[in-house]
Coordinates of C-alpha atoms in Angstrom, one line a residue:
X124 CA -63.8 -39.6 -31.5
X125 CA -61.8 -43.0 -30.8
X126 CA -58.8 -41.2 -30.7
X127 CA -59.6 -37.9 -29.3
X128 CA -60.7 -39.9 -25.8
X129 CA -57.8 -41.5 -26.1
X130 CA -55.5 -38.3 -26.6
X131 CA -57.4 -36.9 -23.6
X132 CA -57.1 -40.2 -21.5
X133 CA -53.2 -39.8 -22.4
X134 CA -53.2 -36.2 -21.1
X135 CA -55.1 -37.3 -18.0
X136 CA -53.0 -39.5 -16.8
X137 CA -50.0 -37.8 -17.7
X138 CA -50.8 -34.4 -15.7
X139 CA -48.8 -34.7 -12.3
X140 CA -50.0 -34.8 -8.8
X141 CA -50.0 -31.7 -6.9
X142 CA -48.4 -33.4 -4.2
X143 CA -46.9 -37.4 -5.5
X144 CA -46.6 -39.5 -2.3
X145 CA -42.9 -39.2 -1.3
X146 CA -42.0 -43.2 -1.3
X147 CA -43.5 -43.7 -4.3
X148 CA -41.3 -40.6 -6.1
X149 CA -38.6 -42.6 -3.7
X150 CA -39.5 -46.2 -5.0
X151 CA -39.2 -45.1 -8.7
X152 CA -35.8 -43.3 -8.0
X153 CA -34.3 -46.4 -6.9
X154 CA -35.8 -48.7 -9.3
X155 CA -33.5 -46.7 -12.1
X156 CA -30.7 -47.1 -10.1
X157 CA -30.9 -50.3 -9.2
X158 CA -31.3 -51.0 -13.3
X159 CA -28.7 -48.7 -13.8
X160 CA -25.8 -50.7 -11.3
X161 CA -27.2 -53.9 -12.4
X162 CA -25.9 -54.1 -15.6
X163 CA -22.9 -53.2 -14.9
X164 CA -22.3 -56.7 -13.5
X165 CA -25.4 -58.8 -15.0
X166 CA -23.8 -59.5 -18.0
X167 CA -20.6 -61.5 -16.7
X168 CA -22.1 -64.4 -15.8
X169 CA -23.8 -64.8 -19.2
X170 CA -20.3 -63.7 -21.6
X171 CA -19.5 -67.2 -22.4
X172 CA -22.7 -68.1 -23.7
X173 CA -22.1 -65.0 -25.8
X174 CA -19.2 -65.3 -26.8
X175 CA -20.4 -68.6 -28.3
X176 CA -23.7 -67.3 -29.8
X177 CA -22.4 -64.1 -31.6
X178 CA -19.1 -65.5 -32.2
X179 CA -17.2 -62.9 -30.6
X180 CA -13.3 -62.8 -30.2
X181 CA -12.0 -62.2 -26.7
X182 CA -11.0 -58.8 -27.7
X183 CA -15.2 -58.1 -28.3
X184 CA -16.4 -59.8 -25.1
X185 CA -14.7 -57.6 -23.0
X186 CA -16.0 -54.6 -24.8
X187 CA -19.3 -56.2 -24.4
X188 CA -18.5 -54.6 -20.5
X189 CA -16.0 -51.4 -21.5
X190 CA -18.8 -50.7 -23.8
X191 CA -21.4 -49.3 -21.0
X192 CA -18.6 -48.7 -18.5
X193 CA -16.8 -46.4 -20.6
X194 CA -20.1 -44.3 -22.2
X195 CA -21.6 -44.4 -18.5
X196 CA -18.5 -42.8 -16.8
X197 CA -18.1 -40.2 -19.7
X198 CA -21.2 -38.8 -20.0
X199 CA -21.8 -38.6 -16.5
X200 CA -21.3 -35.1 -15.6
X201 CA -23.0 -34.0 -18.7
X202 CA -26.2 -35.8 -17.5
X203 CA -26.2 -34.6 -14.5
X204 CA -25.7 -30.8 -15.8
X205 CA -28.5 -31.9 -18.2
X206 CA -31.1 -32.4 -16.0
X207 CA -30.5 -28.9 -13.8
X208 CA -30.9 -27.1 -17.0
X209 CA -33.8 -28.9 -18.5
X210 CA -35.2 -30.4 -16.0
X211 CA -34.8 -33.5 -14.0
X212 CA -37.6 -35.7 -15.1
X213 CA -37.0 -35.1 -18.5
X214 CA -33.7 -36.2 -18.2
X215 CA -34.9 -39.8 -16.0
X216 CA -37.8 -40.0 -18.7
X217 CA -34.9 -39.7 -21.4
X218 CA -32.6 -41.8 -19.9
X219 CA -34.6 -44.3 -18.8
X220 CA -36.8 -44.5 -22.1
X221 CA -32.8 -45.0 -24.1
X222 CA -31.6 -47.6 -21.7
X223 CA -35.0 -49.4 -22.6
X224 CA -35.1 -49.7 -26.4
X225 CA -31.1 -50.4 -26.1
X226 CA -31.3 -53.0 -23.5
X227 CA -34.2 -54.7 -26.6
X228 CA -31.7 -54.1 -29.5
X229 CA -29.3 -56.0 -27.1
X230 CA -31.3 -58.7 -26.1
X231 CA -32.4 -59.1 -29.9
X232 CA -28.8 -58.7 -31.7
X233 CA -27.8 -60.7 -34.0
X234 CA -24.2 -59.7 -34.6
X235 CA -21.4 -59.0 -32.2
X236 CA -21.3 -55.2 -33.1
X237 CA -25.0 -54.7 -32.7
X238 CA -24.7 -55.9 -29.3
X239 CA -22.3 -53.6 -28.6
X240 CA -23.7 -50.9 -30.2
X241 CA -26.6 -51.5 -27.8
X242 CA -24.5 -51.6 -24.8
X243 CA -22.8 -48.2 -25.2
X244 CA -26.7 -47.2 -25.8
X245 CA -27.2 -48.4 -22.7
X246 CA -24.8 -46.5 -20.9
X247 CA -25.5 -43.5 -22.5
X248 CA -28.9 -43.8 -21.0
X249 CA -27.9 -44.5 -17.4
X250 CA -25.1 -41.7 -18.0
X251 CA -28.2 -39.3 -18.6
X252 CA -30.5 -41.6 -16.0
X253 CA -28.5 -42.2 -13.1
X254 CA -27.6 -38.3 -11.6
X255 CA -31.6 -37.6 -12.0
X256 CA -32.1 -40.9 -9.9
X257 CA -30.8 -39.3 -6.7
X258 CA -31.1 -35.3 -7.6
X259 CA -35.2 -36.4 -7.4
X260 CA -34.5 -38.1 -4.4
X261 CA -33.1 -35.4 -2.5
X262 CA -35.4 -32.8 -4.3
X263 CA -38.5 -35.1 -2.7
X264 CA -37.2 -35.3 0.6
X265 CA -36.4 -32.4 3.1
X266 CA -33.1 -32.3 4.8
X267 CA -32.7 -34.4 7.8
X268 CA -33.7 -37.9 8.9
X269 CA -36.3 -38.3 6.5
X270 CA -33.7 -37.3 3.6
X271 CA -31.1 -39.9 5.2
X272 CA -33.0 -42.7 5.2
X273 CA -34.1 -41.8 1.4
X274 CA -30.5 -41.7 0.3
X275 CA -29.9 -44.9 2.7
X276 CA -32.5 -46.8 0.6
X277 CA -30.9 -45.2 -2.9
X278 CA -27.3 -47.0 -1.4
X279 CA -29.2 -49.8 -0.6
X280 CA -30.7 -50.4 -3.6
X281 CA -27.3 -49.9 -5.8
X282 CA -25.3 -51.6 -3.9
X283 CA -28.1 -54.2 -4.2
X284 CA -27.9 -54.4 -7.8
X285 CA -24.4 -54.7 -8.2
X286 CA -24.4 -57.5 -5.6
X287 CA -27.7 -59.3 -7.1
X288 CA -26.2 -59.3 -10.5
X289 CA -24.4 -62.4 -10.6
X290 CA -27.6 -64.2 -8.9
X291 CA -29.8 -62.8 -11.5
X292 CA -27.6 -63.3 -14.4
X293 CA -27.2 -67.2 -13.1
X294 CA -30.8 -67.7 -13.0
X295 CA -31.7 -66.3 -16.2
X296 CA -29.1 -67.8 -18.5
X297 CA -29.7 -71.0 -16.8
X298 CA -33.5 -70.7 -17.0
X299 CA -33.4 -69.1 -20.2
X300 CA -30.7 -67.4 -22.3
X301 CA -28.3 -64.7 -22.0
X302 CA -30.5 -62.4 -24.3
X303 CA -32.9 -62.6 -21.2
X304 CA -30.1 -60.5 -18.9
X305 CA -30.6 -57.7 -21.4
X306 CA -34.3 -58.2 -22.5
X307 CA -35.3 -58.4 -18.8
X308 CA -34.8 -54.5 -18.7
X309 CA -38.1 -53.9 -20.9
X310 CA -40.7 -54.8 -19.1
X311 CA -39.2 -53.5 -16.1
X312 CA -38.3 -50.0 -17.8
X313 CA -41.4 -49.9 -19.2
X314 CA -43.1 -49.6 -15.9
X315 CA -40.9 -47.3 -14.3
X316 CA -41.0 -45.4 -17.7
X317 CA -45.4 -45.4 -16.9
X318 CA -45.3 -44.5 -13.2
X319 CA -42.3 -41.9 -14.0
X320 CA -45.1 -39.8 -16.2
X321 CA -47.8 -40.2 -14.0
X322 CA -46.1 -39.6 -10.8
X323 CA -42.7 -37.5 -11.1
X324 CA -42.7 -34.0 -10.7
X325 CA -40.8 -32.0 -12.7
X326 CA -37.8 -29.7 -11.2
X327 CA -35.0 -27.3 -12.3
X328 CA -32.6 -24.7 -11.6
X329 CA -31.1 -24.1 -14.9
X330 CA -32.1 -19.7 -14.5
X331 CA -32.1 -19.7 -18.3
X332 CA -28.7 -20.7 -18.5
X333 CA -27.2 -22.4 -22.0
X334 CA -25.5 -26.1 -21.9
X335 CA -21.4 -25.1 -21.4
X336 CA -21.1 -26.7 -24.8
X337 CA -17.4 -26.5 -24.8
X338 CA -16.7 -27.8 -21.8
X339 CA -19.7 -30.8 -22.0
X340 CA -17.3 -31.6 -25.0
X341 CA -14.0 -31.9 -23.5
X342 CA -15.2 -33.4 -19.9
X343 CA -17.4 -36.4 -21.9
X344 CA -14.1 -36.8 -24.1
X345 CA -11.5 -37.1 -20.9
X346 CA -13.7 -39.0 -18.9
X347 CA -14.3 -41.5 -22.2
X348 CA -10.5 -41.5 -23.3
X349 CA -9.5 -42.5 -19.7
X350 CA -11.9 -45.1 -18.8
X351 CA -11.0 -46.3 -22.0
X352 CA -7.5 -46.5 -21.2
X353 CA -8.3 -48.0 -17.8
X354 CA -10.4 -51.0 -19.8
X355 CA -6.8 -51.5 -21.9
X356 CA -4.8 -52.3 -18.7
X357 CA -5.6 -55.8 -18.0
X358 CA -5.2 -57.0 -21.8
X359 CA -2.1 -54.7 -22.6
X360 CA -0.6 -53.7 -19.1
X361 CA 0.0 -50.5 -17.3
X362 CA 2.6 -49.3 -19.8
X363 CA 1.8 -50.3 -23.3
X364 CA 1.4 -47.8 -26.2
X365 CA -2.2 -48.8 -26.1
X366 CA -2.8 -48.1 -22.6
X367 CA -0.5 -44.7 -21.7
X368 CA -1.5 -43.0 -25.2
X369 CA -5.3 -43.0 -24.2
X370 CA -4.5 -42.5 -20.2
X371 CA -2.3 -39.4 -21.2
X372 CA -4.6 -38.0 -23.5
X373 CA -7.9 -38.3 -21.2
X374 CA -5.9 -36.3 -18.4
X375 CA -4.7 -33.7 -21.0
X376 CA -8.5 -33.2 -21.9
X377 CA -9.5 -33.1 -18.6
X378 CA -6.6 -30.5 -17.8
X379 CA -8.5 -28.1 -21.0
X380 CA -11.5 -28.9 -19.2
X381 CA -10.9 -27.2 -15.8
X382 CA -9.1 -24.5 -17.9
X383 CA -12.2 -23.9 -20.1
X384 CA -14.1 -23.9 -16.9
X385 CA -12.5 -21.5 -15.1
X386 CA -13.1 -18.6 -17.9
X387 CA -16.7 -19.4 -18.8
X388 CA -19.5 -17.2 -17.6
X389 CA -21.8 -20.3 -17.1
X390 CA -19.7 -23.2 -16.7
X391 CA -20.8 -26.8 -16.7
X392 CA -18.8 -27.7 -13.5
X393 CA -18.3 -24.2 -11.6
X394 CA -14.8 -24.9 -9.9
X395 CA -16.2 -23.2 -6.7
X396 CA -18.0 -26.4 -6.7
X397 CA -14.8 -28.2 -5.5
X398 CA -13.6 -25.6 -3.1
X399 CA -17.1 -26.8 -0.6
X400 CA -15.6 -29.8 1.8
X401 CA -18.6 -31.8 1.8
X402 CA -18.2 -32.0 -2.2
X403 CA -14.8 -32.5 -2.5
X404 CA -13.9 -35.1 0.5
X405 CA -17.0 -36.9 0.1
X406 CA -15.9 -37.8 -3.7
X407 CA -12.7 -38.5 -2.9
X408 CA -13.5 -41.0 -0.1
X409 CA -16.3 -42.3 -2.5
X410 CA -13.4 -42.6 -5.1
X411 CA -11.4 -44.5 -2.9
X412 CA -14.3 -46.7 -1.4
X413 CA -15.5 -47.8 -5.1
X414 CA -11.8 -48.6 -6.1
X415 CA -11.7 -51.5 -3.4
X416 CA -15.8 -52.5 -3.0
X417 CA -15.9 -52.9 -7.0
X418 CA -13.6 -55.2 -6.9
X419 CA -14.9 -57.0 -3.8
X420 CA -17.8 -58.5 -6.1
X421 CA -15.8 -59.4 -9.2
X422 CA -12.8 -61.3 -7.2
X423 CA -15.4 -63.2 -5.1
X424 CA -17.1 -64.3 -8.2
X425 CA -13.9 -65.5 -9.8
X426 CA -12.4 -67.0 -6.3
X427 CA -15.8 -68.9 -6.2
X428 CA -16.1 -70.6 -9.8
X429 CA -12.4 -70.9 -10.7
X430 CA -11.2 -72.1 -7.5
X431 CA -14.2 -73.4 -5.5
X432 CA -15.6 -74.8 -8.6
X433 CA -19.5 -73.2 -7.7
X434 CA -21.7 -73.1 -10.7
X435 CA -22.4 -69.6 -11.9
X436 CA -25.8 -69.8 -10.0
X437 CA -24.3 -71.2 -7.2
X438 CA -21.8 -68.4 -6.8
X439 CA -24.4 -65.9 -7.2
X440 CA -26.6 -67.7 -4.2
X441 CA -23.3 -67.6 -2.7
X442 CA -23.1 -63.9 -2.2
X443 CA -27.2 -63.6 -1.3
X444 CA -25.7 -62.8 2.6
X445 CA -23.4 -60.4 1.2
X446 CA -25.9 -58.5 -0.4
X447 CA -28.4 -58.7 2.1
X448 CA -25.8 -57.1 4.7
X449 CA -25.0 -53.9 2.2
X450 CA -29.1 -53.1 2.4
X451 CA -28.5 -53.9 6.4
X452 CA -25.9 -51.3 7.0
X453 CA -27.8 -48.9 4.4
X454 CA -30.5 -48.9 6.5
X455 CA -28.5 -48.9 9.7
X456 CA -26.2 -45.8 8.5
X457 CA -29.3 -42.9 9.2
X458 CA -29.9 -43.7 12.5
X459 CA -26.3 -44.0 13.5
X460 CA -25.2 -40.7 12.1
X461 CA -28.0 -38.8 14.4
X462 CA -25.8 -40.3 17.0
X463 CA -22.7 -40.4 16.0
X464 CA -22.4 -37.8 12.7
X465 CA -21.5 -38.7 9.3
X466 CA -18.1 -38.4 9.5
X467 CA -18.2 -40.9 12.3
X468 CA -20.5 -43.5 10.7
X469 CA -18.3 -43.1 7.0
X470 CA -15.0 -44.0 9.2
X471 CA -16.8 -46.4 11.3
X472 CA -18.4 -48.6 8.4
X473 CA -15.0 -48.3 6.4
X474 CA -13.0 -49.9 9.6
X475 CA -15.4 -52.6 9.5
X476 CA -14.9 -53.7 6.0
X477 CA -11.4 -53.5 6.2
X478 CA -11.9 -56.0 8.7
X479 CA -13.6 -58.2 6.1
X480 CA -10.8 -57.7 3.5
X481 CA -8.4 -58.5 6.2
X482 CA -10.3 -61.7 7.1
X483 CA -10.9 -62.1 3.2
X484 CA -7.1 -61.9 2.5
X485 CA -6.6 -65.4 4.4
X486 CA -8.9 -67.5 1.6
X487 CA -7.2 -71.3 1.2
X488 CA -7.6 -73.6 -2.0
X489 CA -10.4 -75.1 -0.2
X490 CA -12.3 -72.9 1.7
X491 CA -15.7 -73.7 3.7
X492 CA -18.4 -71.5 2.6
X493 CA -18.7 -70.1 5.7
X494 CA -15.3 -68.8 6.6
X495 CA -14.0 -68.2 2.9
X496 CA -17.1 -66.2 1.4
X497 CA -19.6 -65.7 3.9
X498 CA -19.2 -63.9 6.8
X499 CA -16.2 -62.0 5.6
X500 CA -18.4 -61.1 2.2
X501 CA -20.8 -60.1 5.1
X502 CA -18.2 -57.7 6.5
X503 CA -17.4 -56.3 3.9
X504 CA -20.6 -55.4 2.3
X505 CA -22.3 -54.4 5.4
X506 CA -19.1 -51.5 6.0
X507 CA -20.1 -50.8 2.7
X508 CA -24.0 -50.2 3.4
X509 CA -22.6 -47.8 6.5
X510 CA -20.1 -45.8 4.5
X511 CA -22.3 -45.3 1.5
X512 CA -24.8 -43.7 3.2
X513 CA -23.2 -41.1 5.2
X514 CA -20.9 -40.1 1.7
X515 CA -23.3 -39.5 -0.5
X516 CA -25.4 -37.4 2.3
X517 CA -22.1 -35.2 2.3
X518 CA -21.5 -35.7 -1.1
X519 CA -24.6 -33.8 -2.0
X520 CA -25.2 -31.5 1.1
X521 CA -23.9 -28.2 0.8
X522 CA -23.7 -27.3 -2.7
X523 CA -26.6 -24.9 -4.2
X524 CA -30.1 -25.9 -5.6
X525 CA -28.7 -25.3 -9.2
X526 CA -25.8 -28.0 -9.0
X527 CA -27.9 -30.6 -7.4
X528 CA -27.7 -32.3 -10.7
X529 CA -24.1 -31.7 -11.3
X530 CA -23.2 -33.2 -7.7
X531 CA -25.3 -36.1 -8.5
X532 CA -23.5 -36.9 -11.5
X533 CA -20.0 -36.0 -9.5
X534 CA -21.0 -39.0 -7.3
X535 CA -22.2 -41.4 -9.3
X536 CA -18.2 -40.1 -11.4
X537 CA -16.0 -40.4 -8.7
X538 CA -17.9 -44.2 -7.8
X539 CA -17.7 -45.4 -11.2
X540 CA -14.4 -44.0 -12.3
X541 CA -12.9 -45.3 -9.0
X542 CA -14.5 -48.6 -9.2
X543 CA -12.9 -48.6 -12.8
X544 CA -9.6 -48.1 -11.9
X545 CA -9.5 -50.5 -9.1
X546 CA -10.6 -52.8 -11.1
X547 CA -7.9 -52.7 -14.0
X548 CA -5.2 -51.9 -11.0
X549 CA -6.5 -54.9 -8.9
X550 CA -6.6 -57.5 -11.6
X551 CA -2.8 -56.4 -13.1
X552 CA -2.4 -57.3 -9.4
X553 CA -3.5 -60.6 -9.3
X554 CA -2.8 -61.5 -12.6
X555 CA 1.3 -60.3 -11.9
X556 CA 1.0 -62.6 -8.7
X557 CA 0.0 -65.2 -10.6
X558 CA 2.3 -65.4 -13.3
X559 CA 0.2 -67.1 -15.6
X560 CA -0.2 -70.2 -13.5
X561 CA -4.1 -71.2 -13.3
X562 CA -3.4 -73.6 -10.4
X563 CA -6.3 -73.6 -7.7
X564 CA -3.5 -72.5 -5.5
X565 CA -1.7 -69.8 -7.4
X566 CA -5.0 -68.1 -8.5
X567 CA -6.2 -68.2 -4.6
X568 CA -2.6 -66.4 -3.8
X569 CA -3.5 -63.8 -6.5
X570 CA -7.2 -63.0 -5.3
X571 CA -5.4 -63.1 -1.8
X572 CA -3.4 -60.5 -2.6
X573 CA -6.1 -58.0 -4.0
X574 CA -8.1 -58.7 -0.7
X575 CA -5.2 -57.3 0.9
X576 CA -4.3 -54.3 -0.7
X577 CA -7.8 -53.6 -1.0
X578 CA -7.8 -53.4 2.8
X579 CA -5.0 -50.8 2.7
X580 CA -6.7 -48.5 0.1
X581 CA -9.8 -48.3 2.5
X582 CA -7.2 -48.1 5.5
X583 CA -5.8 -45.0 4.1
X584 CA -9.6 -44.2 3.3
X585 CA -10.2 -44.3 7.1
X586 CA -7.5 -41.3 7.7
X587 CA -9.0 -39.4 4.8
X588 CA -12.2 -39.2 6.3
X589 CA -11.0 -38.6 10.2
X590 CA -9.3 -35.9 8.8
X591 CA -11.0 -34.4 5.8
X592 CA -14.7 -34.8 5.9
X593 CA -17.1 -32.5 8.1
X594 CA -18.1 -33.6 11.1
X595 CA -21.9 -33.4 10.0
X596 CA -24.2 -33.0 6.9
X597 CA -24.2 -29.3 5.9
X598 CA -27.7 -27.3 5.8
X599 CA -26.4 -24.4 3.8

């Protein structure tokens, strides 16, 4: 009887509202991205004392990081497919529930290679998680204001986590240990995981359609092979055997890809898809926006503890303006672009974090805190919050019900996959500059120069957008 009340409690709570509350189908959107961006950068602050528990070589701590980079950016598309054709809360649930249990295997490994096992776990989950975070988002929310200041608060809260991960990653290793960066995710994904079931309702537009096996194949094995031969650059440079064979070989699979696509009755990306504006210019500028803003947190960081000499914690209180300025301009961005369109507000944001790079570029040996890292970090982060809002409004606006997944996962792609690159391009950069030298001086000349070139990529993003993206969001 015991267990029959239970089975029927269980069913009970699990039967979905007729009509969830939209912030909280909002709220646990964003909590599954925010998990999602966080640990991407969490685990930096905590790879020394890693490296010293598990006795990793230098070789496995940095695939402690390619390990989720690389499975989140290849599996993207395919999780974002995935949940159109069976169904977008299943996916999150899925998602979600693997990051979870990986994020405990990581936090209670033992051995180097079952942390890393646990880490491309993990992004394999927020592959199949992170497309369903804002394809229920948008599914919740009519088109219009009350849709812009839902995808303003899913920017926000991103951008949030990338930016909060060096604070929280401080404060827990110091507090506690670096299992708790990864072990933190638990509880936290267990609650989502609870109000996900009781709340979420379940949508797709899949028509009956079959997973493009095929093509799932070759676009998770491109995507893989390059970031893969992205996360080679910085150990074995730009033209190694060990970087060019896997960069070559992810564009030649990519290549089969599009040609698989283009003759299959139900493809997993229909190239029609690219031939709509809002798609296509929208990822490209996102592209171009993640290759310099990625890079924005992880050179700070560095310029910070290795020239600065701020604790870990300190650097991460360092950026707490920063981050607070991103959810600013998030939340700014909607009621701008009913003035001023998206186009406007994307180009407008962009202009002023060029402005902070610019001001960033000028960093000394011995910076104040004020003129060196804060209100340029500011700058920066807030153009950010204006940019990202507007972008991924076009990014997913004019495409059909039945890709909304797809052109989630496109943007979550062409942000990861740019941030990627910029980062493997930007620290061959400053490590070239440098020459070796780990001087105070010479490693401030080398973050220096990243600063500035990262102002001319999102210079040259500025025309792009003036010139490529709609003037406003699409209704179609």
């Amino acid at each position: 009887m015991t267990s029959m009340l239970g089975a029927a409690d269980v069913a009970r709570l699990s039967r979905r509202p007729a009509t969830p509350p939209t912030w909280v189908v909002v709220a646990l959107a964003c909590a599954g991205q925010f998990l999602v961006v966080l640990d991407i950068s969490v685990v930096n602050v905590a790879l020394p004392s890693m490296r010293a528990d598990l006795h990793l070589s230098e070789q496995g701590l940095q695939w402690v990081v390619n390990a989720y980079t690389i499975a989140f950016a290849g599996f993207m598309l395919l999780g974002g497919r995935a949940g159109d054709l069976y169904g977008r809360k299943r996916m999150f649930l899925v998602g979600l529930g693997l990051f979870t249990l990986a994020s405990l295997g990581g936090g209670l490994a033992q051995e180097g290679w079952q942390l890393l096992v646990a880490r491309g776990a993990q992004g394999l989950g927020a592959a199949v998680l992170a497309p369903s975070t804002l394809t229920i988002l948008t599914s919740a929310v009519p088109e219009g204001a009350a849709r812009a200041r839902a995808i303003a608060t899913w920017t926000a809260v991103g951008a949030g986590g990338g930016a909060a991960g060096g604070l929280v990653g401080g404060l827990l290793v110091d507090a506690l240990s670096w299992r708790w960066v990864l072990l933190i995710n638990v509880p936290v994904g267990a609650v989502v995981l609870l109000g996900s079931v009781v709340w979420l309702v379940e949508s797709r537009a899949g028509d009956g359609r079959r997973l493009d096996l095929p093509g799932a194949v070759l676009v998770t094995a491109g995507l893989a092979t390059l970031a893969y031969g992205i996360s080679q650059t910085e150990a074995a440079g730009w033209t190694a055997g060990a970087t060019l064979v896997p960069l070559l070989a992810g564009l030649a699979l990519v290549g089969c890809f599009l040609a698989v696509e283009a003759r299959t009755a139900a493809p997993l990306m229909p190239l029609g898809l690219l031939r709509v504006r809002s798609v296509s210019s929208a990822n490209v500028a996102m592209f171009l926006s993640g290759s310099a803003m990625f890079c924005m947190w992880f050179f700070m960081t560095l310029y910070a503890q290795n020239v600065l000499g701020y604790s870990p914690l300190d650097a991460g209180l360092a950026l707490v303006p920063s981050s607070l300025a991103v959810v600013v301009g998030s939340k700014a961005a909607p009621r701008l672009m009913r003035v001023l369109g998206a186009r406007a507000v994307a180009a407008l944001g962009t202009v002023v974090a060029v402005v902070g790079f610019g001001w960033q570029s000028t960093m000394s040996a011995d910076g104040a805190f004020l003129t060196a890292i804060m209100f340029p970090g500011i700058l920066m982060m807030l153009g950010a919050g204006l940019a990202g809002t507007p972008l991924a409004a076009l990014a997913t606006s004019g495409a059909a019900p039945g890709e909304a997944g797809l052109v989630s996962g496109l943007v979550n792609t062409s942000r990861t996959m740019g941030g990627s690159l910029g980062l493997a391009v930007m620290s061959t950069i400053a490590a070239a500059r440098t020459g070796g030298d780990r001087s105070p001086q010479a490693l401030t000349e080398g973050y220096a120069l990243v600063f500035r070139v990262g102002a001319g990529v999102l210079a040259g993003g500025v025309v792009l957008m003036l010139v490529w993206l709609p003037r406003k969001i699409s209704t179609s």
